Short mmCIF file of C-alpha atoms and ligand atoms in Angstrom, two decimals:
data_model
loop_
_atom_site.label_atom_id
_atom_site.label_comp_id
_atom_site.label_asym_id
_atom_site.label_seq_id
_atom_site.Cartn_x
_atom_site.Cartn_y
_atom_site.Cartn_z
CA MET Q 911 10.30 28.34 -23.54
CA LYS Q 912 12.02 25.16 -22.49
CA ASN Q 913 11.73 23.34 -19.16
CA ASN Q 914 8.36 24.82 -18.41
CA LYS Q 915 7.33 21.93 -16.24
CA LEU Q 916 8.65 20.84 -12.89
CA GLN Q 917 7.92 17.43 -11.48
CA TYR Q 918 8.84 16.11 -8.07
CA TYR Q 919 8.38 12.83 -6.33
CA PHE Q 920 8.86 13.00 -2.57
CA HIS Q 921 9.38 9.91 -0.48
CA THR Q 922 9.37 10.39 3.28
CA LEU Q 923 9.19 8.01 6.24
CA SER Q 924 5.44 8.44 6.34
CA GLY Q 925 4.72 8.01 2.65
CA SER Q 926 5.13 9.57 -0.73
CA PHE Q 927 3.55 12.26 -2.83
CA GLU Q 928 3.99 13.91 -6.17
CA LEU Q 929 4.06 17.53 -7.20
CA SER Q 930 3.81 18.75 -10.76
CA VAL Q 931 3.90 22.41 -11.70
CA GLU Q 932 3.68 23.93 -15.15
CA ALA Q 933 4.79 27.41 -16.11
CA HIS Q 934 2.85 29.35 -18.71
CA ASN Q 935 4.45 32.78 -18.40
CA LYS Q 936 7.46 34.62 -17.02
CA GLU Q 937 6.05 34.94 -13.53
CA SER Q 938 5.26 31.26 -13.16
CA SER Q 939 8.68 30.30 -14.58
CA ALA Q 940 10.23 32.40 -11.84
CA ALA Q 941 8.03 30.51 -9.34
CA LEU Q 942 9.41 27.17 -10.56
CA TYR Q 943 12.99 28.38 -10.34
CA GLU Q 944 12.47 29.68 -6.83
CA LEU Q 945 10.86 26.43 -5.69
CA HIS Q 946 13.75 24.40 -7.09
CA SER Q 947 16.25 26.59 -5.27
CA ILE Q 948 14.64 25.77 -1.91
CA PHE Q 949 15.81 22.19 -2.33
CA PHE Q 950 18.93 22.53 -4.47
CA GLU Q 951 22.06 24.63 -4.05
CA ILE Q 952 23.24 26.78 -6.94
CA GLU Q 953 26.88 26.86 -7.96
CA GLY Q 954 27.62 29.36 -10.73
CA ASN Q 955 24.69 28.99 -13.10
CA TRP Q 956 23.89 25.39 -12.25
CA PHE Q 957 21.92 23.56 -9.66
CA VAL Q 958 23.96 21.00 -7.78
CA TYR Q 959 22.53 17.49 -7.73
CA ASP Q 960 23.58 14.74 -5.41
CA ASP Q 961 23.35 11.12 -6.60
CA SER Q 962 21.78 9.97 -3.36
CA ASN Q 963 18.68 12.17 -3.94
CA ILE Q 964 18.46 12.44 -0.15
CA HIS Q 965 17.67 15.77 1.50
CA TYR Q 966 17.35 16.70 5.15
CA VAL Q 967 14.66 18.96 6.56
CA THR Q 968 16.16 22.17 8.01
CA MET Q 969 14.71 25.23 9.72
CA LYS Q 970 15.84 27.25 6.71
CA MET Q 971 13.98 24.95 4.33
CA LYS Q 972 10.80 25.15 6.42
CA GLU Q 973 10.96 28.94 6.58
CA GLU Q 974 11.70 29.38 2.87
CA LEU Q 975 8.87 27.06 1.97
CA ARG Q 976 6.48 28.93 4.26
CA LEU Q 977 7.34 32.27 2.62
CA TYR Q 978 7.18 30.68 -0.82
CA THR Q 979 3.72 29.29 -0.07
CA ASN Q 980 2.42 32.71 0.98
CA LYS Q 981 3.84 34.27 -2.17
CA TYR Q 982 2.86 31.69 -4.78
CA ARG Q 983 -0.16 29.77 -3.51
CA GLN Q 984 -2.28 31.26 -6.32
CA ILE Q 985 0.14 30.17 -9.04
CA VAL Q 986 1.14 26.83 -7.48
CA PRO Q 987 -1.91 25.60 -5.54
CA GLN Q 988 -0.30 22.24 -4.73
CA ILE Q 989 2.35 24.07 -2.72
CA ASN Q 990 0.00 24.19 0.26
CA GLN Q 991 0.12 20.42 0.50
CA LEU Q 992 3.91 20.30 0.24
CA ASN Q 993 4.27 23.05 2.83
CA ALA Q 994 1.96 21.18 5.21
CA LYS Q 995 3.96 17.96 4.86
CA ILE Q 996 7.41 19.52 5.27
CA SER Q 997 6.31 21.71 8.17
CA HIS Q 998 5.16 18.59 10.04
CA MET Q 999 8.48 16.79 9.55
CA ASN Q 1000 11.24 17.03 12.14
CA CYS Q 1001 14.36 19.02 11.44
CA GLY Q 1002 17.07 16.56 10.45
CA GLU Q 1003 14.60 14.08 9.00
CA GLY Q 1004 15.83 12.62 5.71
CA PHE Q 1005 13.63 12.29 2.65
CA ALA Q 1006 14.14 11.46 -1.01
CA LEU Q 1007 13.39 13.92 -3.78
CA LEU Q 1008 13.32 12.53 -7.31
CA PRO Q 1009 12.24 13.91 -10.65
CA VAL Q 1010 9.96 10.92 -11.30
CA LYS Q 1011 8.17 8.28 -9.28
CA PRO Q 1012 10.18 5.02 -9.34
CA VAL Q 1013 8.20 2.40 -11.23
CA SER Q 1014 10.12 -0.84 -10.80
CA THR Q 1015 10.05 -2.66 -7.49
CA ILE Q 1016 13.79 -2.59 -7.14
CA ASP Q 1017 13.97 1.17 -7.72
CA ARG Q 1018 11.17 1.76 -5.24
CA LEU Q 1019 12.93 -0.41 -2.67
CA ARG Q 1020 16.19 1.46 -3.26
CA VAL Q 1021 14.44 4.73 -2.52
CA GLU Q 1022 12.73 3.29 0.56
CA ALA Q 1023 16.07 1.89 1.75
CA ALA Q 1024 17.87 5.20 1.20
CA VAL Q 1025 15.22 7.12 3.15
CA LEU Q 1026 15.29 4.60 5.95
CA GLU Q 1027 19.07 4.63 6.07
CA SER Q 1028 19.15 8.45 6.12
CA ASN Q 1029 17.04 8.35 9.27
CA LEU Q 1030 18.98 5.78 11.26
CA PRO Q 1031 20.54 7.42 14.32
CA ASN Q 1032 24.16 6.34 13.65
CA ARG Q 1033 24.11 7.53 10.11
CA LYS Q 1034 22.85 10.98 10.96
CA SER Q 1035 25.32 11.76 13.71
CA THR Q 1036 28.44 10.85 11.74
CA GLY Q 1037 27.31 11.72 8.25
CA ASP Q 1038 29.57 8.92 6.97
CA ASP Q 1039 28.56 6.77 4.07
CA PHE Q 1040 27.63 3.27 5.02
CA SER Q 1041 29.78 0.77 3.20
CA SER Q 1042 29.86 -3.01 3.32
CA ASP Q 1043 33.49 -2.78 4.55
CA ASP Q 1044 32.08 -1.54 7.84
CA ILE Q 1045 30.28 -4.81 8.49
CA GLY Q 1046 31.70 -6.25 11.67
CA ASP Q 1047 30.76 -9.19 13.87
CA ASP Q 1048 27.86 -7.30 15.33
CA PHE Q 1049 26.47 -6.49 11.89
CA PHE Q 1050 23.24 -8.31 12.45
CA SER Q 1051 22.53 -6.74 15.81
CA ASP Q 1052 21.99 -3.16 14.72
CA ASP Q 1053 19.24 -1.61 12.67
CA ILE Q 1054 21.27 -1.27 9.48
CA GLY Q 1055 22.18 -4.91 9.76
CA LYS Q 1056 18.57 -5.88 10.03
CA PHE Q 1057 17.68 -3.89 7.00
CA ARG Q 1058 20.44 -5.48 4.93
CA LEU Q 1059 19.47 -8.89 6.22
CA GLN Q 1060 16.00 -8.35 4.93
CA ILE Q 1061 17.23 -7.53 1.45
CA GLN Q 1062 19.51 -10.56 1.45
CA GLY Q 1063 17.11 -13.16 2.77
CA TYR Q 1064 13.99 -12.19 0.86
CA ASN Q 1065 12.55 -11.74 -2.57
CA PHE Q 1066 10.39 -8.71 -3.10
CA PHE Q 1067 7.80 -8.60 -5.77
CA SER Q 1068 5.21 -5.99 -6.59
CA PRO Q 1069 3.46 -6.20 -9.95
CA ARG Q 1070 3.45 -2.90 -11.78
CA VAL Q 1071 0.11 -1.13 -11.80
CA ASP Q 1072 0.92 1.52 -14.42
CA VAL Q 1073 1.11 -0.92 -17.34
CA LYS Q 1074 -0.72 -4.16 -18.18
CA THR Q 1075 0.92 -6.84 -16.07
CA LYS Q 1076 0.06 -10.43 -16.85
CA ILE Q 1077 1.04 -13.22 -14.51
CA GLY Q 1078 1.62 -16.61 -16.16
CA PRO Q 1079 1.80 -17.90 -19.76
CA SER Q 1080 -0.11 -16.05 -22.48
CA ARG Q 1081 -1.06 -19.17 -24.48
CA ARG Q 1082 -4.12 -20.81 -22.96
CA GLN Q 1083 -2.86 -24.34 -23.69
CA ASP Q 1084 0.24 -23.59 -21.56
CA ARG Q 1085 -1.69 -22.45 -18.50
CA LYS Q 1086 -2.21 -24.32 -15.26
CA CYS Q 1087 -4.66 -22.98 -12.68
CA ARG Q 1088 -2.81 -22.04 -9.49
CA PHE Q 1089 -5.84 -22.84 -7.37
CA CYS Q 1090 -7.30 -26.14 -8.63
CA GLY Q 1091 -4.40 -27.36 -10.78
CA GLY Q 1092 -6.66 -27.57 -13.86
CA THR Q 1093 -5.26 -27.29 -17.41
CA SER Q 1094 -6.90 -27.17 -20.84
CA GLN Q 1095 -5.98 -30.86 -21.15
CA THR Q 1096 -7.99 -31.69 -18.01
CA GLY Q 1097 -10.94 -29.59 -19.16
CA ALA Q 1098 -10.27 -26.28 -17.37
CA LYS Q 1099 -11.27 -23.19 -19.33
CA PHE Q 1100 -9.35 -19.92 -19.41
CA LYS Q 1101 -11.73 -17.71 -21.35
CA LYS Q 1102 -12.36 -15.07 -18.71
CA LYS Q 1103 -9.94 -12.34 -17.78
CA ALA Q 1104 -9.04 -12.98 -14.13
CA HIS Q 1105 -8.00 -9.90 -12.18
CA ALA Q 1106 -5.32 -10.71 -9.60
CA ILE Q 1107 -6.74 -7.93 -7.41
CA PRO Q 1108 -10.49 -7.51 -7.94
CA GLU Q 1109 -11.50 -4.89 -10.46
CA SER Q 1110 -14.20 -3.77 -8.04
CA ILE Q 1111 -11.60 -2.19 -5.72
CA GLY Q 1112 -9.87 -0.36 -8.54
CA ASN Q 1113 -7.38 -2.77 -10.16
CA LYS Q 1114 -7.22 -2.34 -13.92
CA ASN Q 1115 -3.89 -3.75 -14.97
CA ILE Q 1116 -2.86 -6.83 -13.00
CA ILE Q 1117 -4.22 -9.96 -14.65
CA CYS Q 1118 -3.64 -13.56 -13.55
CA ASN Q 1119 -3.49 -15.93 -16.51
CA GLU Q 1120 -3.26 -18.87 -14.14
CA GLU Q 1121 -6.79 -18.74 -12.75
CA CYS Q 1122 -9.35 -20.93 -14.51
CA ASP Q 1123 -12.92 -19.79 -15.21
CA ALA Q 1124 -14.39 -22.11 -12.55
CA CYS Q 1125 -12.07 -20.76 -9.82
CA ASN Q 1126 -12.69 -17.21 -11.01
CA GLU Q 1127 -16.44 -17.78 -10.67
CA PHE Q 1128 -15.99 -19.39 -7.23
CA PHE Q 1129 -13.95 -16.46 -5.86
CA GLY Q 1130 -16.35 -13.96 -7.39
CA VAL Q 1131 -19.49 -15.36 -5.76
CA THR Q 1132 -17.89 -16.15 -2.39
CA TYR Q 1133 -14.92 -14.22 -0.99
CA GLU Q 1134 -14.90 -11.20 -3.28
CA LYS Q 1135 -18.39 -10.17 -2.17
CA SER Q 1136 -17.10 -9.69 1.38
CA LEU Q 1137 -14.09 -7.76 0.12
CA VAL Q 1138 -16.32 -5.41 -1.85
CA GLU Q 1139 -18.66 -4.99 1.11
CA TYR Q 1140 -15.69 -4.05 3.31
CA PHE Q 1141 -14.42 -1.44 0.85
CA ASN Q 1142 -17.75 -0.02 -0.31
CA ILE Q 1143 -17.80 2.91 2.05
CA TYR Q 1144 -14.17 3.68 1.25
CA ARG Q 1145 -15.05 3.58 -2.47
CA VAL Q 1146 -17.74 6.16 -1.80
CA ILE Q 1147 -15.51 8.42 0.30
CA ASP Q 1148 -12.60 8.30 -2.15
CA GLY Q 1149 -14.66 8.10 -5.31
CA VAL Q 1150 -13.17 4.85 -6.66
CA LYS Q 1151 -14.76 3.97 -9.99
CA SER Q 1152 -15.36 0.38 -11.01
CA LYS Q 1153 -16.75 -0.82 -14.32
CA GLU Q 1154 -20.23 0.06 -13.03
CA GLY Q 1155 -19.12 3.64 -12.29
CA TYR Q 1156 -19.13 5.29 -8.87
CA PRO Q 1157 -20.73 3.23 -6.12
CA ARG Q 1158 -24.21 4.02 -4.83
CA ILE Q 1159 -24.99 2.01 -1.76
CA SER Q 1160 -28.19 1.71 0.17
CA TYR Q 1161 -28.10 0.74 3.82
CA GLN Q 1162 -30.90 -0.32 6.17
CA ASN Q 1163 -30.73 3.11 7.81
CA GLY Q 1164 -29.36 5.33 5.05
CA TYR Q 1165 -27.48 5.57 1.81
CA ALA Q 1166 -24.16 6.76 0.41
CA PHE Q 1167 -22.96 7.84 -3.01
CA HIS Q 1168 -20.25 9.80 -4.76
CA SER Q 1169 -21.03 12.55 -7.19
CA ASN Q 1170 -19.00 15.41 -8.70
CA GLY Q 1171 -16.01 14.64 -6.50
CA VAL Q 1172 -18.01 14.73 -3.25
CA ALA Q 1173 -19.01 11.82 -1.05
CA GLN Q 1174 -22.48 12.05 0.41
CA VAL Q 1175 -23.49 9.86 3.31
CA TYR Q 1176 -26.95 9.85 4.91
CA SER Q 1177 -27.88 7.90 7.98
CA GLU Q 1178 -30.62 7.85 10.61
CA ASP Q 1179 -27.92 7.09 13.21
CA ILE Q 1180 -25.49 9.94 13.72
CA ILE Q 1181 -23.80 10.32 17.10
CA GLU Q 1182 -21.85 13.35 18.28
CA ASP Q 1183 -19.76 13.16 21.45
CA GLU Q 1184 -18.84 16.04 23.79
CA HIS Q 1185 -15.63 16.74 21.81
CA GLY Q 1186 -17.57 17.31 18.63
CA ASN Q 1187 -16.49 14.00 17.05
CA VAL Q 1188 -19.17 12.76 14.73
CA GLN Q 1189 -19.78 9.10 14.04
CA ILE Q 1190 -22.16 7.85 11.39
CA LYS Q 1191 -23.52 4.30 11.69
CA LEU Q 1192 -24.53 2.45 8.58
CA LYS Q 1193 -26.29 -0.92 8.80
CA SER Q 1194 -25.48 -3.00 5.77
CA ASN Q 1195 -28.06 -4.74 3.60
CA GLU Q 1196 -25.46 -7.19 2.39
CA TYR Q 1197 -23.81 -10.15 4.08
CA PHE Q 1198 -20.20 -9.96 5.12
CA ASN Q 1199 -17.95 -12.80 6.27
CA GLU Q 1200 -14.68 -11.74 7.90
CA ASN Q 1201 -13.03 -15.05 7.11
CA TYR Q 1202 -13.93 -14.57 3.45
CA PHE Q 1203 -12.40 -11.11 3.60
CA TYR Q 1204 -9.09 -12.58 4.82
CA LYS Q 1205 -9.30 -15.33 2.21
CA SER Q 1206 -9.70 -12.74 -0.52
CA LEU Q 1207 -6.51 -11.01 0.69
CA CYS Q 1208 -4.68 -14.34 0.58
CA LYS Q 1209 -6.12 -15.13 -2.85
CA MET Q 1210 -4.62 -11.90 -4.26
CA ALA Q 1211 -1.19 -12.84 -2.92
CA LEU Q 1212 -1.44 -16.37 -4.32
CA SER Q 1213 -2.38 -14.94 -7.73
CA VAL Q 1214 0.85 -13.00 -8.07
CA ILE Q 1215 3.44 -14.87 -6.01
CA ASP Q 1216 6.32 -16.63 -7.79
CA VAL Q 1217 4.87 -19.93 -8.97
CA ASN Q 1218 7.87 -21.78 -7.50
CA GLU Q 1219 6.65 -20.94 -3.99
CA LEU Q 1220 3.33 -22.77 -4.49
CA PRO Q 1221 4.57 -26.30 -3.65
CA SER Q 1222 5.16 -25.20 -0.02
CA LEU Q 1223 1.74 -23.57 0.07
CA GLN Q 1224 -0.45 -26.58 -0.73
CA ARG Q 1225 -2.16 -26.54 2.69
CA THR Q 1226 -2.80 -22.82 2.19
CA LEU Q 1227 -4.48 -23.53 -1.15
CA LYS Q 1228 -6.57 -26.33 0.34
CA TRP Q 1229 -7.78 -23.98 3.12
CA LEU Q 1230 -8.50 -21.26 0.57
CA MET Q 1231 -10.57 -23.46 -1.72
CA ASP Q 1232 -12.80 -24.78 1.09
CA LYS Q 1233 -15.35 -22.09 1.83
CA TYR Q 1234 -16.55 -23.92 4.97
CA GLU Q 1235 -13.07 -24.19 6.51
CA ALA Q 1236 -12.40 -21.19 8.76
CA GLY Q 1237 -8.89 -22.25 9.75
CA VAL Q 1238 -7.20 -22.62 13.14
CA ASP Q 1239 -4.69 -20.21 14.74
CA LEU Q 1240 -4.78 -17.85 11.78
CA PRO Q 1241 -2.14 -15.11 11.65
CA LEU Q 1242 -3.16 -11.62 12.74
CA VAL Q 1243 -3.76 -9.06 10.02
CA GLY Q 1244 -2.29 -5.60 10.56
CA MET Q 1245 -4.41 -2.67 9.43
CA LEU Q 1246 -3.46 0.97 9.14
CA ILE Q 1247 -4.91 4.14 7.71
CA SER Q 1248 -2.00 6.15 6.41
CA PRO Q 1249 -3.09 9.73 5.62
CA ALA Q 1250 0.21 10.56 3.91
CA GLY Q 1251 0.38 7.55 1.61
CA TYR Q 1252 -2.41 7.52 -0.91
CA GLU Q 1253 -2.35 4.94 -3.70
CA SER Q 1254 -4.50 5.77 -6.70
CA GLU Q 1255 -4.62 2.10 -7.70
CA PRO Q 1256 -4.43 -0.91 -5.38
CA LYS Q 1257 -0.97 -2.30 -5.01
CA ILE Q 1258 0.27 -5.60 -3.62
CA ILE Q 1259 3.77 -6.28 -2.36
CA ILE Q 1260 4.95 -9.83 -1.73
CA ILE Q 1261 7.95 -10.41 0.48
CA ASN Q 1262 8.87 -14.05 0.43
CA ARG Q 1263 11.67 -15.56 2.43
CA VAL Q 1264 14.25 -17.45 0.44
CA ASP Q 1265 16.46 -18.31 3.40
CA ASP Q 1266 15.20 -21.27 5.45
CA SER Q 1267 17.12 -20.28 8.56
CA LEU Q 1268 15.12 -17.15 9.42
CA SER Q 1269 12.33 -17.09 11.92
CA SER Q 1270 10.11 -14.71 10.01
CA PRO Q 1271 7.20 -15.63 7.78
CA HIS Q 1272 7.64 -17.45 4.51
CA VAL Q 1273 5.21 -15.09 2.77
CA LEU Q 1274 4.47 -11.62 4.08
CA CYS Q 1275 2.20 -9.40 1.99
CA GLU Q 1276 1.17 -5.81 1.98
CA LEU Q 1277 -1.93 -4.58 0.22
CA ARG Q 1278 -2.40 -0.85 -0.25
CA VAL Q 1279 -5.80 0.43 -1.26
CA GLY Q 1280 -6.28 4.21 -1.18
CA TYR Q 1281 -5.25 5.26 2.31
CA TYR Q 1282 -5.54 1.72 3.71
CA LYS Q 1283 -2.66 -0.63 4.33
CA PHE Q 1284 -3.08 -4.31 5.18
CA LEU Q 1285 -0.19 -6.42 6.31
CA PHE Q 1286 -0.93 -10.13 6.20
CA ILE Q 1287 0.79 -13.48 6.23
CA LEU Q 1288 -0.17 -16.51 4.19
CA PRO Q 1289 -1.18 -19.19 6.71
CA TYR Q 1290 -0.16 -22.86 6.66
CA SER Q 1291 3.09 -22.57 4.73
CA ASP Q 1292 5.31 -25.64 5.09
CA LYS Q 1293 8.19 -23.22 5.57
CA ASP Q 1294 6.76 -21.55 8.68
CA GLU Q 1295 7.31 -22.55 12.28
CA LEU Q 1296 5.52 -19.69 13.99
CA LYS Q 1297 1.85 -18.94 13.54
CA TYR Q 1298 1.99 -15.15 13.93
CA SER Q 1299 -1.28 -15.29 15.77
CA SER Q 1300 -0.16 -13.19 18.75
CA LYS Q 1301 0.70 -9.51 18.99
CA ASN Q 1302 4.18 -10.35 20.35
CA GLU Q 1303 5.04 -12.31 17.26
CA MET Q 1304 3.86 -9.42 15.08
CA GLU Q 1305 5.97 -6.93 17.02
CA GLU Q 1306 9.03 -9.16 16.63
CA LEU Q 1307 8.28 -9.25 12.94
CA PHE Q 1308 8.35 -5.45 12.75
CA LYS Q 1309 11.91 -5.55 14.08
CA VAL Q 1310 12.92 -7.55 11.01
CA PHE Q 1311 11.03 -5.17 8.72
CA PRO Q 1312 11.65 -1.72 10.16
CA GLN Q 1313 9.83 0.03 7.33
CA PHE Q 1314 6.53 -1.15 8.83
CA SER Q 1315 7.35 0.11 12.31
CA THR Q 1316 7.92 3.64 10.96
CA ASP Q 1317 4.15 3.78 10.52
CA VAL Q 1318 2.35 4.21 13.81
CA GLY Q 1319 -1.18 3.15 14.58
CA TRP Q 1320 -1.28 -0.44 13.28
CA ILE Q 1321 -4.16 -2.40 14.70
CA TYR Q 1322 -4.24 -6.18 14.59
CA LYS Q 1323 -7.23 -8.34 13.98
CA LYS Q 1324 -7.88 -12.01 13.47
CA PHE Q 1325 -10.36 -12.80 10.70
CA SER Q 1326 -11.26 -16.25 11.91
CA VAL Q 1327 -15.06 -16.26 12.15
CA ASN Q 1328 -16.58 -17.99 9.15
CA LYS Q 1329 -20.09 -16.65 9.42
CA MET Q 1330 -22.31 -14.45 7.25
CA VAL Q 1331 -23.43 -11.35 9.12
CA LYS Q 1332 -24.92 -8.02 8.16
CA PRO Q 1333 -22.29 -5.62 9.50
CA VAL Q 1334 -22.72 -2.17 10.98
CA PHE Q 1335 -20.08 0.25 9.73
CA ALA Q 1336 -19.03 3.24 11.80
CA VAL Q 1337 -17.62 6.21 9.89
CA ASN Q 1338 -15.69 8.62 12.12
CA LEU Q 1339 -15.83 12.00 10.49
CA ASN Q 1340 -12.90 13.55 12.36
CA ASN Q 1341 -10.43 11.21 10.66
CA SER Q 1342 -12.53 9.44 8.02
CA GLN Q 1343 -11.87 6.12 9.68
CA VAL Q 1344 -14.22 3.28 8.85
CA GLU Q 1345 -14.64 0.36 11.19
CA PRO Q 1346 -16.85 -2.66 10.61
ZN1 LIG Y 1689 -8.99 -23.46 -11.19
#
């Protein structure tokens, strides 16, 4: 039997997810066919495919999917998840449906752009294709204009996480450390494998060849410890393995570990409010420095950014390499827990401005770890005028990058205190939110 496997990649405004179903007999083959026909029209003997890969949620689709779920949930268990997602979307909402997950940055951005465009009000009411011929004088004042502007004025880069990605020259004698400027000629060593995103939070494939052993050691014993401390509880809840296996953490008032796919958290301090919301408090045994946490975010971005951007980021590097320097007027960091968008491996996206005339940050970065999203700006770029240290400035920024404003619930925080503290983490069980 041919075509006994069906794979879908859905991209919606609130995130993406994959569905893969295999058929082993006649009945399950019929289930695949029926599922496909919910999303695709049949003409004669063939399914009709549209190049745009964009679909719109309809009442009919919701109803068919609901009936399908009741009928086939034993054969296609993942259908429950799909049904839940589609039933929560609004009728008329556009989403992309592809046979495979896009791997390259440009393909991913194309899909994101298409989904965004399908949900812009003008587009939906007319149903017309947007073409560049339509660009008038007021092009830059509407939402489509802003989206195009973003593509034109910026470079996007996101190192692939599904294959080994090495940043910088492979020959050691050709390498120059991005952080201290050291080379083999000046005595810098490049014997260690430097992970651009720490291995301890799940990165396996993104390696920075341009980080010398001394800098690698420095980051490991300073900033990375605070990063790991911040993510420890998340690693337990989601079961993220590092080279030491699943985390087991002891706290002053409890402990937490992951075993057989289940997170187990014990604490002497559990509070339940009148609405039945349960909060678990965990007092850390380890030191955490919020400024170090922010510096470790910035370090990841500097590890992967186009090397040609580094000359305008010399003050940023100086601030990064001085562990005593907290920094002044640091940009706010946006944080979001996005239940629909789970990343199985941490992912970093760098958006750097190539046009000097724009009043948006030189380097904007997004880090996705599991359900967490962090939006941060590299401070002290020579190409920045604004500091992005106020909420207003951040909200203006979201107008330039509408894909961020489609997510609701961003909170902003400044990581400016350079002090070692033993944090108390609060785990809210109703939504699995962790707050230090
Ligand atoms: Zn170095």
